Tab-separated table of C-alpha atoms in Angstrom:
chain	number	residue	atom	x	y	z
A	1	MET	CA	-1.770	7.237	9.279
A	2	ASN	CA	-3.853	5.245	6.874
A	3	ALA	CA	-1.934	4.596	3.654
A	4	ARG	CA	-5.108	5.011	1.642
A	5	GLN	CA	-5.664	8.638	2.774
A	6	ARG	CA	-5.955	11.231	0.025
A	7	VAL	CA	-5.250	14.833	1.075
A	8	PRO	CA	-6.768	17.007	-0.248
A	9	VAL	CA	-9.272	15.617	-2.692
A	10	ALA	CA	-9.354	17.082	-6.179
A	11	GLY	CA	-11.565	20.124	-6.386
A	12	GLU	CA	-11.161	21.442	-2.818
A	13	ASP	CA	-10.141	25.124	-3.107
A	14	GLY	CA	-9.466	24.417	-6.777
A	15	LEU	CA	-6.242	22.680	-5.712
A	16	ARG	CA	-4.911	19.237	-6.344
A	17	ARG	CA	-2.529	17.518	-3.940
A	18	ALA	CA	0.521	18.468	-6.010
A	19	GLU	CA	-0.524	22.122	-6.042
A	20	LEU	CA	-1.035	22.196	-2.283
A	21	ALA	CA	2.379	20.600	-1.734
A	22	ALA	CA	3.912	23.199	-4.050
A	23	LEU	CA	2.491	25.959	-1.820
A	24	MET	CA	4.171	24.369	1.202
A	25	ARG	CA	7.665	23.583	-0.061
A	26	PRO	CA	9.164	27.103	-0.303
A	27	ALA	CA	8.529	27.666	3.417
A	28	LEU	CA	10.042	24.393	4.661
A	29	PRO	CA	13.524	25.731	5.590
A	30	ALA	CA	11.951	28.373	7.836
A	31	LEU	CA	9.639	25.745	9.338
A	32	VAL	CA	12.601	23.481	10.131
A	33	ASP	CA	14.390	26.375	11.868
A	34	GLY	CA	11.267	27.182	13.854
A	35	ILE	CA	10.719	23.598	15.011
A	36	VAL	CA	14.391	23.064	15.930
A	37	THR	CA	14.502	26.330	17.896
A	38	GLU	CA	11.358	25.452	19.838
A	39	VAL	CA	12.521	21.887	20.534
A	40	TRP	CA	15.874	23.133	21.808
A	41	ARG	CA	14.092	25.640	24.030
A	42	ALA	CA	11.510	23.199	25.408
A	43	VAL	CA	13.821	20.151	25.682
A	44	PRO	CA	17.322	21.509	26.428
A	45	VAL	CA	18.957	18.087	26.271
A	46	TYR	CA	18.576	18.168	22.473
A	47	ALA	CA	20.367	21.529	22.290
A	48	ARG	CA	23.629	20.083	23.623
A	49	PRO	CA	26.601	20.613	21.289
A	50	GLY	CA	27.650	17.727	19.066
A	51	SER	CA	25.614	14.833	17.767
A	52	TYR	CA	22.408	15.594	19.680
A	53	GLY	CA	21.857	18.883	17.867
A	54	ARG	CA	22.773	17.444	14.462
A	55	VAL	CA	20.480	14.454	14.931
A	56	THR	CA	17.624	16.742	16.016
A	57	ARG	CA	17.927	18.950	12.938
A	58	HIS	CA	18.293	15.964	10.588
A	59	GLY	CA	15.208	14.310	12.053
A	60	VAL	CA	13.141	17.495	11.717
A	61	GLU	CA	14.289	18.053	8.118
A	62	CYS	CA	13.325	14.482	7.168
A	63	ALA	CA	9.979	14.707	8.960
A	64	VAL	CA	8.748	17.962	7.407
A	65	ALA	CA	9.967	16.997	3.919
A	66	LEU	CA	8.173	13.640	4.083
A	67	PHE	CA	4.992	15.242	5.396
A	68	VAL	CA	4.777	17.453	2.316
A	69	ASP	CA	5.665	14.481	0.085
A	70	LEU	CA	2.699	12.633	1.638
A	71	VAL	CA	0.408	15.596	0.987
A	72	GLN	CA	1.319	15.233	-2.688
A	73	ASP	CA	1.416	11.426	-2.761
A	74	PRO	CA	0.023	9.435	0.192
A	75	MET	CA	2.026	6.395	-0.997
A	76	ALA	CA	5.415	8.165	-0.756
A	77	PRO	CA	8.018	5.873	0.896
A	78	ARG	CA	8.413	6.328	4.638
A	79	ASP	CA	11.205	3.824	5.320
A	80	GLU	CA	14.107	6.278	5.731
A	81	LEU	CA	12.289	8.485	8.218
A	82	TYR	CA	10.859	5.529	10.126
A	83	GLU	CA	14.357	4.116	10.519
A	84	THR	CA	15.541	7.503	11.815
A	85	CYS	CA	12.709	7.514	14.379
A	86	ARG	CA	13.553	3.978	15.468
A	87	ARG	CA	17.166	5.005	15.957
A	88	LEU	CA	16.124	8.018	18.006
A	89	GLY	CA	14.159	5.733	20.308
A	90	ALA	CA	16.995	3.216	20.494
A	91	GLY	CA	19.436	6.043	21.268
A	92	GLU	CA	17.369	7.081	24.279
A	93	ALA	CA	17.410	3.486	25.516
A	94	HIS	CA	21.185	3.204	25.090
A	95	GLU	CA	21.570	6.425	27.113
A	96	GLY	CA	19.511	4.830	29.879
A	97	ARG	CA	16.719	7.348	29.372
A	98	THR	CA	12.948	7.088	29.076
A	99	LEU	CA	11.069	8.426	26.063
A	100	ASP	CA	9.686	11.434	27.964
A	101	ASP	CA	12.018	13.999	26.344
A	102	LEU	CA	11.608	12.552	22.863
A	103	GLN	CA	7.827	12.497	23.190
A	104	ALA	CA	7.932	16.108	24.372
A	105	ALA	CA	9.986	16.998	21.292
A	106	TYR	CA	7.394	15.350	19.052
A	107	ARG	CA	4.618	17.353	20.729
A	108	VAL	CA	6.521	20.605	20.250
A	109	GLY	CA	7.191	19.811	16.584
A	110	THR	CA	3.538	18.973	15.981
A	111	ARG	CA	2.366	22.186	17.658
A	112	VAL	CA	4.736	24.357	15.636
A	113	GLY	CA	3.799	22.498	12.458
A	114	TRP	CA	0.088	23.043	13.065
A	115	HIS	CA	0.543	26.768	13.668
A	116	TRP	CA	2.455	26.912	10.389
A	117	ILE	CA	-0.356	25.105	8.551
A	118	MET	CA	-2.945	27.505	9.985
A	119	ARG	CA	-0.931	30.486	8.741
A	120	LEU	CA	-0.658	28.811	5.340
A	121	GLY	CA	-4.410	28.257	5.289
A	122	ARG	CA	-5.177	31.881	6.073
A	123	ARG	CA	-2.658	33.137	3.512
A	124	HIS	CA	-4.096	31.023	0.697
A	125	GLN	CA	-7.721	30.973	1.940
A	126	LEU	CA	-7.876	27.190	2.121
A	127	SER	CA	-11.287	25.732	2.893
A	128	SER	CA	-12.244	24.305	6.271
A	129	ALA	CA	-12.462	20.853	4.653
A	130	THR	CA	-8.850	21.054	3.471
A	131	MET	CA	-7.683	22.330	6.854
A	132	ALA	CA	-9.504	19.495	8.601
A	133	ARG	CA	-7.847	16.949	6.315
A	134	LEU	CA	-4.426	18.479	6.933
A	135	ALA	CA	-5.016	18.425	10.694
A	136	GLU	CA	-6.060	14.785	10.577
A	137	MET	CA	-3.017	13.936	8.511
A	138	LEU	CA	-0.555	15.882	10.698
A	139	PHE	CA	-1.674	14.407	14.009
A	140	GLY	CA	-1.854	10.888	12.584
A	141	TYR	CA	1.614	11.375	11.133
A	142	ALA	CA	2.995	12.531	14.494
A	143	ASP	CA	1.487	9.495	16.210
A	144	GLU	CA	3.087	7.199	13.651
A	145	LEU	CA	6.543	8.730	14.133
A	146	ALA	CA	6.201	8.400	17.892
A	147	ARG	CA	5.242	4.745	17.489
A	148	MET	CA	8.395	4.116	15.467
A	149	SER	CA	10.515	5.632	18.234
A	150	ILE	CA	8.692	3.545	20.834
A	151	ARG	CA	9.487	0.467	18.776
A	152	GLY	CA	13.174	1.391	18.532
A	153	HIS	CA	13.318	2.018	22.299
A	154	ARG	CA	11.624	-1.300	23.024
A	155	GLU	CA	13.862	-3.244	20.632
A	156	ALA	CA	16.952	-1.768	22.264
A	157	LEU	CA	15.655	-2.707	25.706
A	158	ASP	CA	14.477	-6.220	24.875
A	159	GLY	CA	18.008	-6.790	23.436
A	160	THR	CA	17.290	-8.994	22.172
A	161	GLN	CA	15.505	-11.740	20.985
A	162	ALA	CA	12.224	-9.985	20.239
A	163	GLY	CA	14.147	-7.244	18.480
A	164	LEU	CA	16.169	-9.807	16.555
A	165	ARG	CA	12.987	-11.569	15.466
A	166	ARG	CA	11.475	-8.339	14.140
A	167	ARG	CA	14.679	-7.494	12.300
A	168	LEU	CA	14.831	-11.028	10.895
A	169	LEU	CA	11.236	-10.679	9.696
A	170	ARG	CA	11.997	-7.384	7.958
A	171	LEU	CA	15.079	-8.938	6.379
A	172	VAL	CA	13.375	-12.010	4.900
A	173	THR	CA	10.372	-9.987	3.667
A	174	GLY	CA	12.463	-7.120	2.331
A	175	PRO	CA	13.999	-6.632	-1.114
A	176	GLY	CA	16.732	-8.934	-2.315
A	177	THR	CA	17.554	-12.548	-1.576
A	178	VAL	CA	18.823	-13.646	1.827
A	179	PRO	CA	21.731	-16.162	1.540
A	180	ASP	CA	20.967	-19.484	3.215
A	181	GLU	CA	23.972	-19.260	5.548
A	182	LEU	CA	22.973	-15.793	6.779
A	183	LEU	CA	19.346	-16.847	7.223
A	184	THR	CA	20.392	-19.891	9.246
A	185	GLU	CA	22.702	-17.832	11.461
A	186	LEU	CA	20.189	-15.069	12.161
A	187	ALA	CA	17.318	-17.499	12.682
A	188	ALA	CA	19.358	-19.399	15.276
A	189	ALA	CA	20.146	-16.158	17.131
A	190	ALA	CA	16.470	-15.143	17.033
A	191	GLY	CA	15.170	-18.555	18.102
A	192	TRP	CA	13.206	-19.135	14.894
A	193	PRO	CA	13.097	-22.713	13.568
A	194	VAL	CA	13.342	-22.226	9.790
A	195	PRO	CA	10.505	-24.161	8.066
A	196	PRO	CA	10.781	-25.595	4.530
A	197	GLU	CA	8.047	-23.213	3.329
A	198	VAL	CA	6.377	-20.112	4.731
A	199	VAL	CA	3.330	-17.969	4.014
A	200	ALA	CA	3.059	-14.257	4.666
A	201	VAL	CA	-0.175	-12.989	6.191
A	202	ALA	CA	-1.163	-9.344	5.670
A	203	VAL	CA	-3.362	-7.978	8.468
A	204	GLU	CA	-5.792	-5.079	8.142
A	205	GLU	CA	-5.637	-3.851	11.762
A	206	PRO	CA	-3.001	-4.174	14.524
A	207	SER	CA	-3.462	-7.112	16.876
A	208	ASP	CA	-2.188	-8.127	20.312
A	209	VAL	CA	-2.420	-11.877	19.687
A	210	SER	CA	0.664	-13.734	20.950
A	211	TRP	CA	2.312	-16.443	18.844
A	212	GLY	CA	4.690	-19.335	19.356
A	213	PRO	CA	8.383	-19.361	18.395
A	214	ASP	CA	7.645	-20.658	14.881
A	215	VAL	CA	5.853	-17.419	13.904
A	216	LEU	CA	7.559	-14.121	13.067
A	217	ALA	CA	5.181	-11.204	13.557
A	218	ASP	CA	5.048	-7.433	13.327
A	219	VAL	CA	1.405	-6.815	14.129
A	220	ASP	CA	1.746	-3.284	15.482
A	221	ALA	CA	3.364	-1.905	12.330
A	222	GLN	CA	1.641	0.539	9.998
A	223	HIS	CA	0.895	-2.434	7.711
A	224	PRO	CA	0.821	-5.400	10.132
A	225	TYR	CA	1.952	-8.810	8.918
A	226	LEU	CA	3.162	-12.237	9.991
A	227	LEU	CA	5.268	-15.043	8.609
A	228	LEU	CA	3.960	-18.540	9.394
A	229	PRO	CA	5.102	-22.048	8.504
A	230	ALA	CA	3.179	-23.492	5.561
A	231	PRO	CA	0.581	-24.838	5.352
A	232	VAL	CA	-1.632	-22.639	7.529
A	233	ASP	CA	-5.311	-23.123	8.286
A	234	ALA	CA	-8.105	-20.584	8.560
A	235	LEU	CA	-8.608	-21.192	12.283
A	236	CYS	CA	-5.044	-20.097	12.958
A	237	VAL	CA	-5.261	-16.750	11.166
A	238	SER	CA	-8.854	-16.064	12.240
A	239	ARG	CA	-7.473	-15.558	15.763
A	240	LEU	CA	-6.361	-12.108	14.628
A	241	GLY	CA	-9.972	-10.896	14.654
A	242	THR	CA	-9.645	-8.710	11.563
A	243	ARG	CA	-9.563	-9.074	7.785
A	244	VAL	CA	-6.420	-10.895	6.628
A	245	ALA	CA	-4.936	-12.130	3.361
A	246	VAL	CA	-2.737	-15.213	3.170
A	247	GLY	CA	-0.009	-15.157	0.535
A	248	PRO	CA	1.050	-18.176	-1.521
A	249	PRO	CA	3.646	-20.506	0.047
A	250	THR	CA	7.294	-19.830	-0.755
A	251	GLU	CA	10.746	-20.766	0.442
A	252	PRO	CA	11.730	-18.643	3.476
A	253	GLY	CA	14.298	-16.695	1.457
A	254	ALA	CA	11.581	-15.610	-1.000
A	255	ALA	CA	9.016	-14.545	1.620
A	256	ALA	CA	8.908	-11.026	0.166
A	257	HIS	CA	6.940	-12.378	-2.811
A	258	SER	CA	4.341	-13.995	-0.569
A	259	LEU	CA	3.971	-10.748	1.380
A	260	ARG	CA	3.635	-8.678	-1.803
A	261	TRP	CA	0.763	-10.841	-3.050
A	262	ALA	CA	-0.884	-10.926	0.394
A	263	ARG	CA	-0.867	-7.141	0.677
A	264	ALA	CA	-2.210	-6.793	-2.846
A	265	ALA	CA	-5.045	-9.218	-2.040
A	266	LEU	CA	-5.882	-7.365	1.175
A	267	ARG	CA	-6.103	-4.088	-0.739
A	268	LEU	CA	-8.270	-5.608	-3.485
A	269	ALA	CA	-10.607	-7.180	-0.921
A	270	ALA	CA	-11.025	-3.788	0.755
A	271	ASP	CA	-11.722	-2.194	-2.649
A	272	GLY	CA	-14.333	-4.803	-3.593
A	273	ALA	CA	-12.385	-6.538	-6.367
A	274	LEU	CA	-12.162	-9.710	-4.257
A	275	PRO	CA	-14.901	-11.174	-2.034
A	276	ASP	CA	-15.421	-9.497	1.332
A	277	VAL	CA	-14.493	-12.411	3.592
A	278	PRO	CA	-12.485	-12.585	6.840
A	279	VAL	CA	-9.650	-14.602	5.257
A	280	THR	CA	-8.578	-14.094	1.631
A	281	TRP	CA	-6.429	-16.903	0.226
A	282	CYS	CA	-4.175	-15.665	-2.557
A	283	ALA	CA	-3.912	-19.168	-3.986
A	284	GLU	CA	-7.627	-18.971	-4.873
A	285	HIS	CA	-7.280	-15.636	-6.738
A	286	LEU	CA	-3.941	-15.795	-8.525
A	287	THR	CA	-5.339	-14.826	-11.927
A	288	THR	CA	-7.184	-11.812	-10.487
A	289	LEU	CA	-4.073	-10.711	-8.603
A	290	TRP	CA	-1.963	-11.108	-11.713
A	291	LEU	CA	-4.371	-9.058	-13.826
A	292	LEU	CA	-4.877	-6.259	-11.300
A	293	LEU	CA	-1.523	-5.913	-9.578
A	294	ASP	CA	-0.176	-3.488	-12.184
A	295	GLU	CA	-3.097	-1.253	-13.188
A	296	HIS	CA	-1.009	0.898	-15.523
A	297	LEU	CA	0.178	-2.123	-17.482
A	298	THR	CA	-3.372	-3.501	-17.564
A	299	ASP	CA	-4.581	-0.234	-19.080
A	300	GLN	CA	-1.820	-0.360	-21.690
A	301	VAL	CA	-2.795	-3.902	-22.702
A	302	ALA	CA	-6.481	-2.932	-22.959
A	303	ARG	CA	-5.746	0.127	-25.098
A	304	ARG	CA	-3.581	-1.893	-27.452
A	305	GLU	CA	-5.656	-5.059	-27.790
A	306	LEU	CA	-9.164	-3.558	-27.705
A	307	ALA	CA	-8.489	-0.482	-29.828
A	308	PRO	CA	-10.979	-1.553	-32.592
A	309	LEU	CA	-13.835	-1.177	-30.083
A	310	THR	CA	-13.176	2.541	-29.625
A	311	GLN	CA	-14.982	3.329	-32.888
A	312	PHE	CA	-18.327	2.399	-31.288
A	313	PRO	CA	-20.486	4.431	-28.877
A	314	ASP	CA	-20.060	3.593	-25.179
A	315	ARG	CA	-23.154	1.394	-24.875
A	316	THR	CA	-22.376	-0.555	-28.044
A	317	ARG	CA	-18.734	-0.874	-27.013
A	318	ARG	CA	-19.709	-2.438	-23.680
A	319	ARG	CA	-22.056	-4.939	-25.344
A	320	LEU	CA	-19.501	-5.870	-27.986
A	321	GLY	CA	-16.837	-6.295	-25.302
A	322	GLU	CA	-19.104	-8.689	-23.373
A	323	THR	CA	-19.859	-10.580	-26.584
A	324	LEU	CA	-16.198	-10.792	-27.582
A	325	LEU	CA	-15.212	-12.204	-24.197
A	326	SER	CA	-17.997	-14.801	-24.323
A	327	TRP	CA	-17.096	-15.637	-27.950
A	328	LEU	CA	-13.477	-16.253	-26.923
A	329	GLN	CA	-14.487	-18.302	-23.877
A	330	ASN	CA	-17.060	-20.420	-25.735
A	331	GLY	CA	-15.109	-21.132	-28.901
A	332	GLY	CA	-17.431	-19.034	-31.073
A	333	ASN	CA	-20.520	-21.182	-30.313
A	334	SER	CA	-23.485	-18.807	-30.804
A	335	GLU	CA	-25.906	-20.910	-28.772
A	336	LYS	CA	-23.616	-20.981	-25.727
A	337	ILE	CA	-22.911	-17.263	-26.081
A	338	ALA	CA	-26.642	-16.527	-26.236
A	339	VAL	CA	-27.205	-18.448	-22.986
A	340	ASP	CA	-24.178	-16.801	-21.382
A	341	LEU	CA	-25.390	-13.287	-22.233
A	342	SER	CA	-29.148	-13.971	-22.011
A	343	VAL	CA	-29.759	-12.693	-25.545
A	344	HIS	CA	-31.203	-14.190	-28.740
A	345	PRO	CA	-28.755	-16.189	-30.944
A	346	GLN	CA	-29.584	-13.838	-33.825
A	347	THR	CA	-28.372	-10.932	-31.687
A	348	VAL	CA	-25.158	-12.828	-31.030
A	349	ARG	CA	-24.603	-13.427	-34.759
A	350	TYR	CA	-25.173	-9.745	-35.507
A	351	ARG	CA	-22.677	-8.668	-32.856
A	352	VAL	CA	-20.112	-11.215	-34.010
A	353	ARG	CA	-20.341	-9.827	-37.562
A	354	GLN	CA	-19.581	-6.386	-36.123
A	355	LEU	CA	-16.616	-7.797	-34.222
A	356	LYS	CA	-15.218	-9.549	-37.291
A	357	GLN	CA	-15.482	-6.348	-39.301
A	358	ALA	CA	-13.723	-4.400	-36.525
A	359	PHE	CA	-10.956	-6.871	-35.621
A	360	GLY	CA	-10.505	-8.692	-38.937
A	361	ALA	CA	-7.854	-11.419	-39.056
A	362	ARG	CA	-6.773	-10.757	-35.469
A	363	LEU	CA	-9.709	-12.876	-34.303
A	364	GLU	CA	-8.027	-15.885	-35.887
A	365	ASP	CA	-4.586	-15.202	-34.339
A	366	PRO	CA	-4.136	-17.345	-31.160
A	367	ASP	CA	-1.748	-14.834	-29.556
A	368	ALA	CA	-4.095	-11.928	-30.258
A	369	ARG	CA	-7.065	-13.894	-28.923
A	370	PHE	CA	-5.227	-14.662	-25.691
A	371	ALA	CA	-4.238	-10.986	-25.263
A	372	MET	CA	-7.801	-9.810	-25.963
A	373	GLN	CA	-9.285	-12.254	-23.486
A	374	THR	CA	-6.773	-11.168	-20.848
A	375	ALA	CA	-7.578	-7.495	-21.455
A	376	LEU	CA	-11.330	-8.104	-21.291
A	377	ARG	CA	-11.040	-10.150	-18.090
A	378	ALA	CA	-8.957	-7.402	-16.493
A	379	SER	CA	-11.416	-4.748	-17.650
A	380	GLY	CA	-14.298	-6.667	-16.110
A	381	LEU	CA	-12.447	-7.010	-12.825
A	382	ARG	CA	-11.610	-3.309	-12.790
A	383	THR	CA	-15.285	-2.466	-13.402
A	384	ALA	CA	-16.342	-4.683	-10.498
A	385	GLN	CA	-13.694	-3.045	-8.317
A	386	SER	CA	-15.032	0.466	-9.022
A	387	ARG	CA	-18.657	-0.311	-8.189
């Protein structure tokens, strides 16, 4: 499922995502019972007394709850459920079984879930567009859960080294700091020569490119990525054949930071805030990443620092904002500002008088000037991103 999906869009059936999720939640206990009953009937092995039945019910409860969470917020965290699915797949491998029964259980759960959604749609007269979005989301979601179980099954069977390498990658790019002794021990077990510095590479689409022992990769994940020794060249990452973003170099124990910046850059390139090129190098766009990584905070800074501009009409406010940014960047030189904005110097002087009346002594405060310039730069980047 694409993390950027939005289901449903505002305005469909007069509902927002939160309202649609609210319609679904009261019926979830009955849905869980229905799915569990059908799975036990269709795949009797999961109806055996003991842990099998408990695990089945727990997995179904997690899956339906997360699905509704994703209807409300497509960025809701999936980690807990994905780990459950991986364990289900690994459990089948440890039992010496194929994934046939588990895949059958997923198909049954998806079928029951879709029938439930159709009844919900009829009851609340949801539009065909909303139903189509929900169908797309449900079947993509089911595929993703199945992929997680396939991964868990494969990791249990490969026993190990490939599984160890994926787990090592998740560890060093996850939250928290990995102690040097633990990193050294796990890297030795996984056959990964620890480099002095690494870069994380975020990948737009899955890839089947094979890599040497010095690269840790998870390129069939929902958000594919790699960890390579630094420095890395464009030829190396261009082998992936899709848009990628290369994070800044870090020590191996801090690889999570490189991955965070790489994923942010990949998202901004897709949204148009960064150039549309095959390889985006974070090191070339650090200021843009810094200004746009936290949009809420950027908005707060703009509201605080540019409040005097709100007294003007929209068109005047835009022109004064452009003039203020150029004035700050050019040290108040009217001739340079006029060239920068392609206007007459007299126009610049008139606008500057307006700015001085609006901002007063704050224009002479170095801290305020820095904050205003930062807010204006961020605002300009956000405008470019929305075009």
